[in-house]
Amino acid sequence: MSDSSVAIVTGGAQGLGAAICIELLKKGYRVCIADIQESTAKQFAKEQQLTYGKENVMVVSCDVTKQTDYARLFDETLAAFHRVDVLVNNAGILTEVELQKMLDINLLGPIIGCQTALQYMGKSNGGNGGVVINTASIAGFLPFPEIPVYVASKHGVVGLTRSCGLPFHFKKDEVIFTALCPSFSDTRLLDTANKTLDPQLDFSKRPNLLSPEYVAKGAMKLLEDKINGSTLVVTHDGYLYVEIQEKLKNLTL
């Protein structure tokens, strides 16, 4: 039985999630591809199994807005791989029409994911610790007038990551929380967004779209650096950790 590290990636069947899965497999991780689009996930898994072996890639159907699905995701991964070291909360959508759906997936999903990670990976609950990567966005720091609710959801993910990444949690559970905050990337997320936003916006035509592969390397940097509560911004200029301003850190609440 292999004892190599295990990663779960939600929204892992395509786009950035798929690119992260491939980077993890290259680095020797066993990977669970978690996605609500099960047929797409199975096809992607089949392709990766040809390269990395059937024993190193699995699929679990998962609706990230449901606590029961997240628990089952961990249960099935542990049953197959006997450990979980990394959770990438990557599932997300971009729409300013289906607001409840977007907030449920983009914000509630990572909240449930972080709580479930502590439950299964936290040392206080018998786990071995590990790393959680929440996929946020540069929109977690900057305002975009065309997509205010999406911006709100990603600001929430940044706040969630920084709060979970405080010593209060780490002392008990030794789970490191981080956030990946890329600029706009060339994925199907933008195609979907263009169907619901003002046609004049057309995010897919923005200059300097990042490739999923480039952004995925940012996720690997987070895994290598293991800085608790960190938020890594990814742009064409490179990878930059953005910290809370010192003046804000020193405020008395």
XYZ file of N, CA and C in Angstrom:
759
model
N 0.842 -1.200 0.000
C 0.000 0.000 0.000
C 0.874 1.245 0.000
N 0.602 2.185 -0.879
C 1.375 3.416 -0.960
C 1.112 4.282 0.261
N 2.160 4.965 0.730
C 1.983 5.889 1.841
C 2.214 7.332 1.403
N 2.168 7.573 0.087
C 2.367 8.926 -0.421
C 1.205 9.820 -0.003
N 1.449 11.122 0.013
C 0.455 12.089 0.473
C -0.778 12.091 -0.429
N -1.898 12.512 0.150
C -3.187 12.488 -0.546
C -3.805 13.881 -0.546
N -4.311 14.287 -1.706
C -4.979 15.582 -1.840
C -6.376 15.398 -2.410
N -7.320 16.148 -1.870
C -8.667 16.250 -2.417
C -8.789 17.604 -3.100
N -9.321 17.622 -4.329
C -9.509 18.879 -5.056
C -10.967 18.980 -5.479
N -11.698 19.942 -4.922
C -13.078 20.134 -5.367
C -13.085 20.975 -6.641
N -14.097 20.755 -7.461
C -14.098 21.394 -8.778
C -12.887 20.954 -9.574
N -12.507 19.696 -9.370
C -11.235 19.211 -9.902
C -11.280 18.629 -11.299
N -12.441 18.647 -11.948
C -12.571 17.956 -13.230
C -12.150 18.787 -14.427
N -12.043 20.094 -14.259
C -11.722 20.943 -15.408
C -11.137 22.264 -14.926
N -10.638 23.051 -15.860
C -10.131 24.374 -15.536
C -8.987 24.358 -14.549
N -9.024 25.302 -13.616
C -7.964 25.414 -12.623
C -7.875 24.172 -11.757
N -9.024 23.613 -11.378
C -9.009 22.412 -10.547
C -8.276 21.266 -11.206
N -8.521 21.061 -12.493
C -7.834 19.997 -13.229
C -6.337 20.262 -13.292
N -5.961 21.517 -13.518
C -4.538 21.866 -13.577
C -3.858 21.615 -12.238
N -4.555 21.903 -11.140
C -3.998 21.639 -9.812
C -3.848 20.139 -9.594
N -4.848 19.363 -10.007
C -4.751 17.901 -9.886
C -3.511 17.374 -10.602
N -3.273 17.851 -11.803
C -2.126 17.384 -12.585
C -0.820 17.759 -11.898
N -0.721 18.977 -11.383
C 0.497 19.388 -10.680
C 0.731 18.519 -9.447
N -0.331 18.205 -8.727
C -0.205 17.350 -7.547
C 0.263 15.950 -7.925
N -0.307 15.400 -8.986
C 0.096 14.070 -9.443
C 1.558 14.063 -9.870
N 1.992 15.114 -10.530
C 3.399 15.218 -10.934
C 4.325 15.181 -9.730
N 3.845 15.723 -8.610
C 4.663 15.788 -7.404
C 4.510 14.554 -6.524
N 3.806 13.549 -7.033
C 3.725 12.286 -6.316
C 2.546 12.127 -5.385
N 1.628 13.078 -5.385
C 0.428 12.945 -4.568
C -0.530 11.936 -5.188
N -1.288 11.273 -4.346
C -2.487 10.589 -4.800
C -3.624 11.603 -4.719
N -4.511 11.582 -5.701
C -5.481 12.668 -5.826
C -6.907 12.139 -5.923
N -7.784 12.760 -5.144
C -9.220 12.534 -5.280
C -9.821 13.730 -6.006
N -10.387 13.477 -7.170
C -11.046 14.517 -7.961
C -12.500 14.582 -7.513
N -12.869 15.676 -6.871
C -14.234 15.841 -6.379
C -14.944 16.868 -7.245
N -16.070 16.469 -7.822
C -16.763 17.389 -8.726
C -18.220 16.984 -8.833
N -19.090 17.959 -8.963
C -20.511 17.667 -9.120
C -20.798 17.122 -10.516
N -19.920 17.431 -11.476
C -20.050 16.903 -12.837
C -19.297 15.568 -12.909
N -19.975 14.531 -12.450
C -19.315 13.249 -12.246
C -18.786 12.641 -13.542
N -19.543 12.726 -14.633
C -19.092 12.118 -15.888
C -17.829 12.804 -16.398
N -17.777 14.126 -16.292
C -16.577 14.865 -16.698
C -15.400 14.484 -15.818
N -15.658 14.347 -14.521
C -14.599 13.972 -13.585
C -14.064 12.576 -13.888
N -14.956 11.651 -14.208
C -14.520 10.280 -14.498
C -13.672 10.228 -15.759
N -14.045 11.004 -16.760
C -13.259 11.032 -17.993
C -11.880 11.624 -17.739
N -11.830 12.706 -16.987
C -10.544 13.327 -16.652
C -9.688 12.370 -15.828
N -10.317 11.682 -14.876
C -9.580 10.726 -14.047
C -9.014 9.589 -14.886
N -9.815 9.110 -15.825
C -9.361 8.025 -16.699
C -8.115 8.436 -17.469
N -8.095 9.669 -17.949
C -6.935 10.175 -18.687
C -5.698 10.239 -17.791
N -5.887 10.692 -16.561
C -4.747 10.811 -15.650
C -4.268 9.448 -15.153
N -5.184 8.503 -15.036
C -4.801 7.155 -14.606
C -3.872 6.485 -15.606
N -4.021 6.820 -16.879
C -3.134 6.258 -17.898
C -1.693 6.686 -17.667
N -1.510 7.883 -17.133
C -0.166 8.409 -16.891
C 0.337 8.083 -15.495
N -0.542 8.214 -14.494
C -0.084 8.136 -13.103
C -0.543 6.877 -12.368
N -1.341 6.042 -13.027
C -1.765 4.792 -12.417
C -3.149 4.876 -11.792
N -3.929 3.808 -11.973
C -5.283 3.770 -11.423
C -5.286 3.886 -9.910
N -4.218 3.391 -9.291
C -4.164 3.382 -7.836
C -3.929 4.768 -7.237
N -3.648 5.747 -8.084
C -3.302 7.083 -7.581
C -4.339 8.160 -7.879
N -5.417 7.782 -8.567
C -6.442 8.760 -8.947
C -7.822 8.170 -8.688
N -8.661 8.918 -7.982
C -10.029 8.473 -7.743
C -10.983 9.644 -7.942
N -12.267 9.317 -8.023
C -13.309 10.328 -8.243
C -14.404 10.161 -7.199
N -14.871 11.279 -6.663
C -16.047 11.281 -5.796
C -16.956 12.421 -6.240
N -18.212 12.116 -6.493
C -19.179 13.159 -6.820
C -19.459 13.978 -5.564
N -19.431 15.296 -5.691
C -19.586 16.125 -4.497
C -20.264 17.445 -4.823
N -21.306 17.751 -4.071
C -21.937 19.066 -4.091
C -21.385 19.819 -2.886
N -20.544 20.816 -3.137
C -19.819 21.464 -2.037
C -20.724 22.281 -1.127
N -21.985 22.465 -1.504
C -22.901 23.221 -0.655
C -23.572 22.335 0.396
N -23.250 21.045 0.390
C -23.887 20.104 1.313
C -22.857 19.514 2.268
N -23.113 19.655 3.567
C -22.209 19.097 4.564
C -22.100 17.583 4.433
N -23.214 16.933 4.114
C -23.196 15.477 3.999
C -22.303 15.021 2.851
N -22.280 15.789 1.767
C -21.416 15.440 0.636
C -19.950 15.592 1.006
N -19.623 16.639 1.741
C -18.227 16.840 2.149
C -17.771 15.726 3.085
N -18.643 15.324 4.020
C -18.288 14.233 4.926
C -18.083 12.937 4.147
N -18.980 12.674 3.204
C -18.838 11.464 2.385
C -17.566 11.523 1.544
N -17.226 12.710 1.060
C -16.000 12.884 0.276
C -14.780 12.463 1.083
N -14.694 12.911 2.311
C -13.564 12.524 3.158
C -13.624 11.040 3.503
N -14.822 10.540 3.813
C -14.957 9.123 4.166
C -14.495 8.220 3.022
N -14.920 8.531 1.796
C -14.558 7.687 0.656
C -13.076 7.812 0.313
N -12.532 9.005 0.473
C -11.103 9.179 0.209
C -10.274 8.413 1.227
N -10.652 8.489 2.486
C -9.934 7.754 3.531
C -10.070 6.248 3.338
N -11.234 5.806 2.899
C -11.427 4.371 2.665
C -10.506 3.865 1.564
N -10.277 4.687 0.552
C -9.446 4.272 -0.584
C -7.962 4.518 -0.352
N -7.621 5.674 0.218
C -6.218 6.094 0.319
C -5.674 6.089 1.746
N -6.574 5.967 2.743
C -6.188 5.815 4.156
C -5.579 7.063 4.790
N -5.626 8.181 4.108
C -5.143 9.431 4.687
C -5.603 10.592 3.811
N -5.642 11.781 4.391
C -5.861 13.016 3.633
C -4.904 14.060 4.188
N -4.078 14.617 3.316
C -3.078 15.599 3.730
C -3.389 17.006 3.240
N -4.118 17.103 2.133
C -4.380 18.401 1.505
C -5.828 18.450 1.028
N -6.478 19.572 1.291
C -7.790 19.847 0.701
C -7.690 21.143 -0.081
N -8.084 21.098 -1.356
C -8.151 22.307 -2.173
C -9.624 22.629 -2.408
N -10.110 23.663 -1.727
C -11.488 24.126 -1.918
C -11.515 25.011 -3.155
N -11.739 24.397 -4.306
C -11.570 25.107 -5.572
C -12.871 25.372 -6.324
N -13.926 24.636 -6.025
C -15.172 24.793 -6.786
C -15.672 26.233 -6.706
N -16.093 26.772 -7.849
C -16.598 28.140 -7.858
C -17.292 28.470 -9.165
N -18.148 29.495 -9.123
C -18.821 29.974 -10.327
C -18.797 31.506 -10.328
N -19.070 32.084 -11.485
C -19.142 33.540 -11.621
C -20.424 33.898 -12.356
N -21.368 34.468 -11.620
C -22.631 34.926 -12.189
C -23.174 36.009 -11.285
N -23.779 37.024 -11.861
C -24.439 38.039 -11.044
C -25.957 37.919 -11.171
N -26.411 36.745 -11.613
C -27.843 36.485 -11.759
C -28.316 35.502 -10.694
N -27.677 34.336 -10.630
C -28.033 33.326 -9.628
C -27.219 33.588 -8.362
N -27.609 34.616 -7.639
C -26.795 35.092 -6.520
C -26.697 34.073 -5.392
N -27.821 33.476 -5.012
C -27.797 32.508 -3.919
C -26.917 31.316 -4.272
N -27.039 30.851 -5.514
C -26.225 29.721 -5.956
C -24.741 30.062 -5.892
N -24.389 31.268 -6.346
C -22.980 31.645 -6.340
C -22.446 31.761 -4.921
N -23.209 32.373 -4.029
C -22.757 32.503 -2.650
C -22.647 31.144 -1.976
N -23.573 30.253 -2.277
C -23.522 28.906 -1.697
C -22.266 28.158 -2.140
N -21.940 28.247 -3.425
C -20.780 27.519 -3.944
C -19.476 28.217 -3.568
N -19.418 29.534 -3.774
C -18.154 30.258 -3.619
C -17.765 30.516 -2.176
N -18.751 30.670 -1.300
C -18.436 31.014 0.089
C -18.856 29.937 1.082
N -20.109 29.497 0.997
C -20.544 28.438 1.905
C -19.733 27.165 1.674
N -19.428 26.863 0.405
C -18.639 25.670 0.099
C -17.308 25.646 0.829
N -16.468 26.687 0.696
C -15.208 26.712 1.440
C -15.395 26.698 2.959
N -16.462 27.335 3.451
C -16.717 27.295 4.894
C -16.932 25.859 5.349
N -17.809 25.148 4.641
C -18.049 23.741 4.980
C -16.767 22.935 4.815
N -16.019 23.221 3.740
C -14.775 22.497 3.496
C -13.773 22.685 4.617
N -13.607 23.919 5.080
C -12.656 24.183 6.166
C -13.089 23.486 7.453
N -14.373 23.541 7.756
C -14.868 22.882 8.959
C -14.693 21.370 8.880
N -14.952 20.815 7.701
C -14.800 19.369 7.525
C -13.337 18.968 7.580
N -12.464 19.805 7.040
C -11.027 19.527 7.106
C -10.558 19.457 8.553
N -11.009 20.381 9.386
C -10.633 20.339 10.799
C -11.171 19.079 11.467
N -12.375 18.691 11.082
C -12.985 17.501 11.674
C -12.209 16.235 11.333
N -11.748 16.122 10.093
C -11.091 14.893 9.645
C -9.565 14.965 9.713
N -8.992 16.134 9.497
C -7.541 16.272 9.444
C -6.949 16.806 10.741
N -7.758 17.480 11.545
C -7.264 18.108 12.763
C -6.733 17.096 13.767
N -5.613 17.416 14.379
C -4.995 16.497 15.339
C -5.844 16.318 16.588
N -6.639 17.328 16.934
C -7.499 17.193 18.110
C -8.604 16.170 17.882
N -8.828 15.814 16.613
C -9.843 14.812 16.272
C -9.230 13.516 15.763
N -7.921 13.347 15.977
C -7.261 12.113 15.570
C -6.628 12.153 14.205
N -6.666 13.311 13.521
C -6.039 13.432 12.215
C -4.554 13.722 12.320
N -3.936 13.926 11.176
C -2.490 14.161 11.127
C -2.122 15.596 10.770
N -3.113 16.503 10.797
C -2.837 17.857 10.334
C -2.818 17.900 8.819
N -2.359 19.010 8.257
C -2.298 19.107 6.800
C -2.429 20.539 6.331
N -2.812 20.684 5.062
C -2.904 22.004 4.435
C -4.241 22.128 3.708
N -4.892 23.267 3.871
C -6.090 23.609 3.106
C -5.757 24.798 2.214
N -6.070 24.676 0.934
C -5.928 25.790 -0.003
C -7.322 26.196 -0.463
N -7.711 27.418 -0.163
C -8.982 27.954 -0.638
C -8.733 28.785 -1.894
N -9.419 28.457 -2.969
C -9.283 29.269 -4.175
C -10.133 30.523 -4.025
N -9.466 31.649 -3.862
C -10.145 32.945 -3.789
C -9.957 33.631 -5.137
N -9.470 34.843 -5.138
C -9.302 35.604 -6.378
C -8.645 36.931 -6.028
N -8.078 37.570 -7.026
C -7.630 38.944 -6.812
C -8.831 39.826 -6.459
N -10.020 39.352 -6.831
C -11.258 40.035 -6.444
C -11.526 39.917 -4.951
N -10.719 39.142 -4.248
C -10.805 39.093 -2.795
C -10.142 40.283 -2.131
N -9.472 41.110 -2.937
C -8.795 42.309 -2.427
C -9.262 43.583 -3.124
N -9.604 43.464 -4.407
C -9.892 44.639 -5.224
C -11.368 44.704 -5.596
N -11.930 45.903 -5.716
C -13.323 46.032 -6.161
C -13.442 45.940 -7.679
N -14.502 45.298 -8.132
C -14.841 45.263 -9.553
C -16.316 45.638 -9.663
N -16.636 46.803 -10.193
C -18.025 47.278 -10.170
C -18.994 46.392 -10.938
N -18.490 45.643 -11.922
C -19.381 44.818 -12.742
C -19.836 43.551 -12.009
N -19.083 43.114 -11.006
C -19.355 41.817 -10.369
C -19.290 41.945 -8.843
N -20.100 42.806 -8.245
C -19.970 43.072 -6.808
C -20.239 41.874 -5.910
N -21.170 41.011 -6.293
C -21.488 39.874 -5.428
C -20.383 38.824 -5.499
N -19.833 38.619 -6.686
C -18.675 37.729 -6.813
C -17.526 38.251 -5.963
N -17.290 39.559 -6.029
C -16.235 40.178 -5.225
C -16.491 39.928 -3.738
N -17.737 40.083 -3.314
C -18.081 39.850 -1.913
C -17.782 38.412 -1.505
N -18.103 37.467 -2.391
C -17.854 36.057 -2.063
C -16.368 35.783 -1.897
N -15.538 36.404 -2.729
C -14.101 36.149 -2.666
C -13.438 36.911 -1.517
N -13.958 38.102 -1.180
C -13.506 38.761 0.047
C -13.791 37.855 1.246
N -14.945 37.206 1.212
C -15.296 36.290 2.293
C -14.323 35.138 2.416
N -13.886 34.593 1.291
C -12.935 33.474 1.316
C -11.592 33.918 1.892
N -11.165 35.132 1.546
C -9.915 35.657 2.111
C -10.050 35.809 3.625
N -11.171 36.374 4.081
C -11.390 36.522 5.517
C -11.473 35.186 6.226
N -12.134 34.222 5.612
C -12.224 32.872 6.165
C -10.840 32.270 6.337
N -10.023 32.392 5.317
C -8.679 31.816 5.345
C -7.834 32.446 6.438
N -7.858 33.753 6.517
C -7.043 34.441 7.524
C -7.517 34.132 8.939
N -8.812 33.965 9.122
C -9.343 33.656 10.449
C -9.028 32.220 10.859
N -9.216 31.285 9.932
C -8.883 29.887 10.225
C -7.380 29.697 10.379
N -6.610 30.595 9.755
C -5.162 30.466 9.778
C -4.486 31.119 10.965
N -5.232 31.425 12.006
C -4.652 32.005 13.216
C -4.166 30.908 14.162
N -3.245 31.237 15.078
C -2.690 30.236 16.008
C -3.743 29.513 16.833
N -4.873 30.170 17.088
C -5.952 29.559 17.869
C -6.304 28.179 17.334
N -6.419 28.057 16.018
C -6.766 26.776 15.402
C -5.543 25.879 15.241
N -4.430 26.454 14.831
C -3.256 25.633 14.530
C -2.727 24.924 15.771
N -2.781 25.580 16.924
C -2.275 24.961 18.153
C -3.012 23.667 18.463
N -4.299 23.633 18.129
C -5.099 22.442 18.411
C -4.971 21.383 17.330
N -4.932 21.813 16.078
C -5.144 20.862 14.983
C -4.017 20.750 13.966
N -3.099 21.704 13.944
C -1.967 21.681 13.011
C -2.416 21.564 11.549
N -3.506 22.241 11.246
C -3.955 22.379 9.860
C -3.635 23.800 9.412
N -2.929 23.924 8.307
C -2.538 25.217 7.756
C -3.568 25.650 6.717
N -4.036 26.883 6.829
C -5.027 27.413 5.891
C -4.388 28.492 5.025
N -4.587 28.388 3.719
C -4.014 29.340 2.770
C -5.051 29.681 1.699
N -4.800 30.758 0.965
C -5.708 31.143 -0.124
C -4.919 31.459 -1.383
N -5.405 30.940 -2.488
C -4.845 31.202 -3.813
C -5.701 32.279 -4.466
N -5.086 33.392 -4.845
C -5.839 34.566 -5.292
C -5.381 35.017 -6.676
N -5.782 34.308 -7.718
C -5.313 34.658 -9.065
C -6.101 35.796 -9.692
N -5.460 36.465 -10.629
C -6.160 37.373 -11.521
C -7.033 36.534 -12.453
N -7.695 37.150 -13.390
C -8.610 36.412 -14.259
C -7.859 35.356 -15.069
N -8.416 34.146 -15.081
C -7.763 33.005 -15.720
C -8.582 32.520 -16.906
N -7.924 31.896 -17.831
C -8.551 31.419 -19.062
C -9.196 30.060 -18.816
N -10.379 30.074 -18.200
C -11.096 28.842 -17.897
C -12.559 28.991 -18.301
N -13.315 27.894 -18.173
C -14.740 27.915 -18.521
C -15.539 28.808 -17.582
N -14.964 29.157 -16.440
C -15.638 30.072 -15.525
C -16.009 31.368 -16.237
N -15.099 31.856 -17.077
C -15.366 33.097 -17.805
C -16.414 32.898 -18.887
N -16.400 31.727 -19.522
C -17.418 31.443 -20.542
C -18.816 31.473 -19.933
N -18.940 30.861 -18.755
C -20.227 30.858 -18.061
C -20.622 32.265 -17.646
N -19.639 33.020 -17.161
C -19.916 34.392 -16.724
C -20.433 35.247 -17.867
N -19.862 35.063 -19.036
C -20.244 35.891 -20.178
C -21.692 35.670 -20.606
N -22.275 34.541 -20.218
C -23.664 34.259 -20.568
C -24.641 35.009 -19.668
N -24.157 35.455 -18.517
C -25.059 36.090 -17.554
C -24.736 37.557 -17.296
N -23.580 38.024 -17.746
C -23.181 39.407 -17.513
C -23.434 40.259 -18.755
N -23.266 41.545 -18.628
C -23.400 42.476 -19.750
C -22.456 42.048 -20.869
N -22.966 41.830 -22.092
C -22.112 41.373 -23.201
C -20.908 42.269 -23.454
N -21.024 43.546 -23.102
C -19.911 44.460 -23.331
C -18.718 44.155 -22.426
N -18.954 43.428 -21.332
C -17.858 43.127 -20.402
C -16.929 42.066 -20.983
N -17.509 40.956 -21.428
C -16.780 39.833 -22.032
C -15.401 39.627 -21.394
N -15.407 39.015 -20.218
C -14.169 38.800 -19.472
C -13.152 37.968 -20.242
N -13.641 37.116 -21.140
C -12.718 36.253 -21.885
C -11.812 37.043 -22.819
N -12.185 38.305 -23.106
C -11.369 39.132 -23.993
C -10.444 40.081 -23.226
N -10.419 39.930 -21.907
C -9.512 40.770 -21.123
C -8.069 40.431 -21.484
N -7.187 41.414 -21.513
C -5.779 41.121 -21.809
C -5.122 40.372 -20.652
N -4.099 39.632 -20.977
C -3.266 38.979 -19.957
C -4.015 37.962 -19.096
N -4.930 37.208 -19.712
C -5.549 36.114 -18.968
C -4.483 35.095 -18.585
N -4.578 34.582 -17.365
C -3.603 33.603 -16.892
C -4.003 32.206 -17.339
N -3.035 31.369 -17.625
C -3.332 29.971 -17.931
C -3.580 29.222 -16.625
N -4.455 28.215 -16.631
C -4.675 27.418 -15.424
C -3.382 26.791 -14.909
N -2.511 26.395 -15.813
C -1.250 25.757 -15.418
C -0.371 26.721 -14.626
N -0.354 27.973 -15.044
C 0.438 28.996 -14.350
C -0.118 29.230 -12.944
N -1.428 29.318 -12.834
C -2.055 29.530 -11.528
C -1.836 28.316 -10.625
N -1.915 27.121 -11.208
C -1.735 25.892 -10.427
C -0.364 25.836 -9.771
N 0.629 26.410 -10.415
C 1.961 26.445 -9.803
C 1.956 27.317 -8.544
N 1.041 28.276 -8.495
C 0.868 29.049 -7.273
C 0.362 28.181 -6.134
N -0.530 27.255 -6.448
C -1.007 26.322 -5.429
C 0.135 25.473 -4.897
N 1.040 25.072 -5.782
C 2.199 24.287 -5.346
C 3.112 25.126 -4.449
N 3.217 26.409 -4.739
C 4.022 27.293 -3.890
C 3.431 27.365 -2.483
N 2.117 27.463 -2.399
C 1.466 27.472 -1.092
C 1.764 26.195 -0.321
N 1.754 25.065 -1.010
C 2.059 23.791 -0.360
C 3.503 23.730 0.107
N 4.394 24.276 -0.683
C 5.811 24.248 -0.328
C 6.121 25.204 0.823
N 5.532 26.404 0.781
C 5.865 27.423 1.784
C 5.161 27.187 3.117
N 3.942 26.671 3.068
C 3.178 26.346 4.284
C 3.116 27.513 5.276
N 2.681 28.674 4.795
C 2.545 29.851 5.653
C 1.085 29.966 6.082
N 0.828 29.745 7.353
C -0.549 29.699 7.830
C -1.230 31.060 7.698
N -2.449 31.040 7.153
C -3.213 32.260 6.968
C -2.785 33.101 5.782
N -1.906 32.564 4.951
C -1.340 33.352 3.852
C -2.301 33.461 2.677
N -2.169 34.559 1.948
C -2.975 34.815 0.752
C -2.019 35.149 -0.383
N -1.970 34.283 -1.386
C -1.015 34.416 -2.486
C -1.716 34.956 -3.727
N -1.339 36.153 -4.141
C -1.887 36.753 -5.357
C -1.059 36.299 -6.553
N -1.746 35.887 -7.616
C -1.079 35.407 -8.826
C -1.461 36.316 -9.987
N -0.460 36.950 -10.588
C -0.665 37.778 -11.775
C 0.445 37.457 -12.769
N 0.420 38.127 -13.917
C 1.487 37.928 -14.891
C 2.834 38.399 -14.363
N 2.808 39.221 -13.321
C 4.058 39.686 -12.723
C 4.668 38.658 -11.781
N 3.914 37.594 -11.477
C 4.456 36.554 -10.612
C 3.533 36.230 -9.454
N 4.137 35.762 -8.365
C 3.413 35.282 -7.188
C 3.783 36.169 -6.004
N 2.792 36.761 -5.357
C 3.050 37.739 -4.303
C 2.149 37.474 -3.099
N 2.773 37.306 -1.930
C 1.994 37.190 -0.703
C 1.519 38.578 -0.280
N 0.224 38.686 0.011
C -0.362 39.947 0.454
C -0.767 39.787 1.916
N -0.220 40.635 2.765
C -0.485 40.550 4.193
C -1.410 41.674 4.644
N -1.997 41.495 5.818
C -2.809 42.546 6.415
C -1.895 43.710 6.783
N -2.326 44.916 6.493
C -1.515 46.084 6.813
C -1.223 46.150 8.310
N -0.003 46.561 8.647
C 0.415 46.616 10.043
C -0.525 47.480 10.884
N -1.006 48.580 10.313
C -1.900 49.458 11.067
C -3.171 48.724 11.477
N -3.656 47.856 10.583
C -4.861 47.093 10.902
C -4.565 46.012 11.926
N -3.387 45.379 11.806
C -3.013 44.336 12.758
C -2.989 44.865 14.185
N -2.576 46.123 14.335
C -2.353 46.682 15.668
C -3.572 47.389 16.252
N -4.688 47.349 15.533
C -5.897 47.964 16.065
C -6.391 47.209 17.293
N -6.881 47.935 18.268
C -7.486 47.321 19.448
C -8.981 47.168 19.202
N -9.444 45.933 19.239
C -10.860 45.670 18.968
C -11.650 45.592 20.266
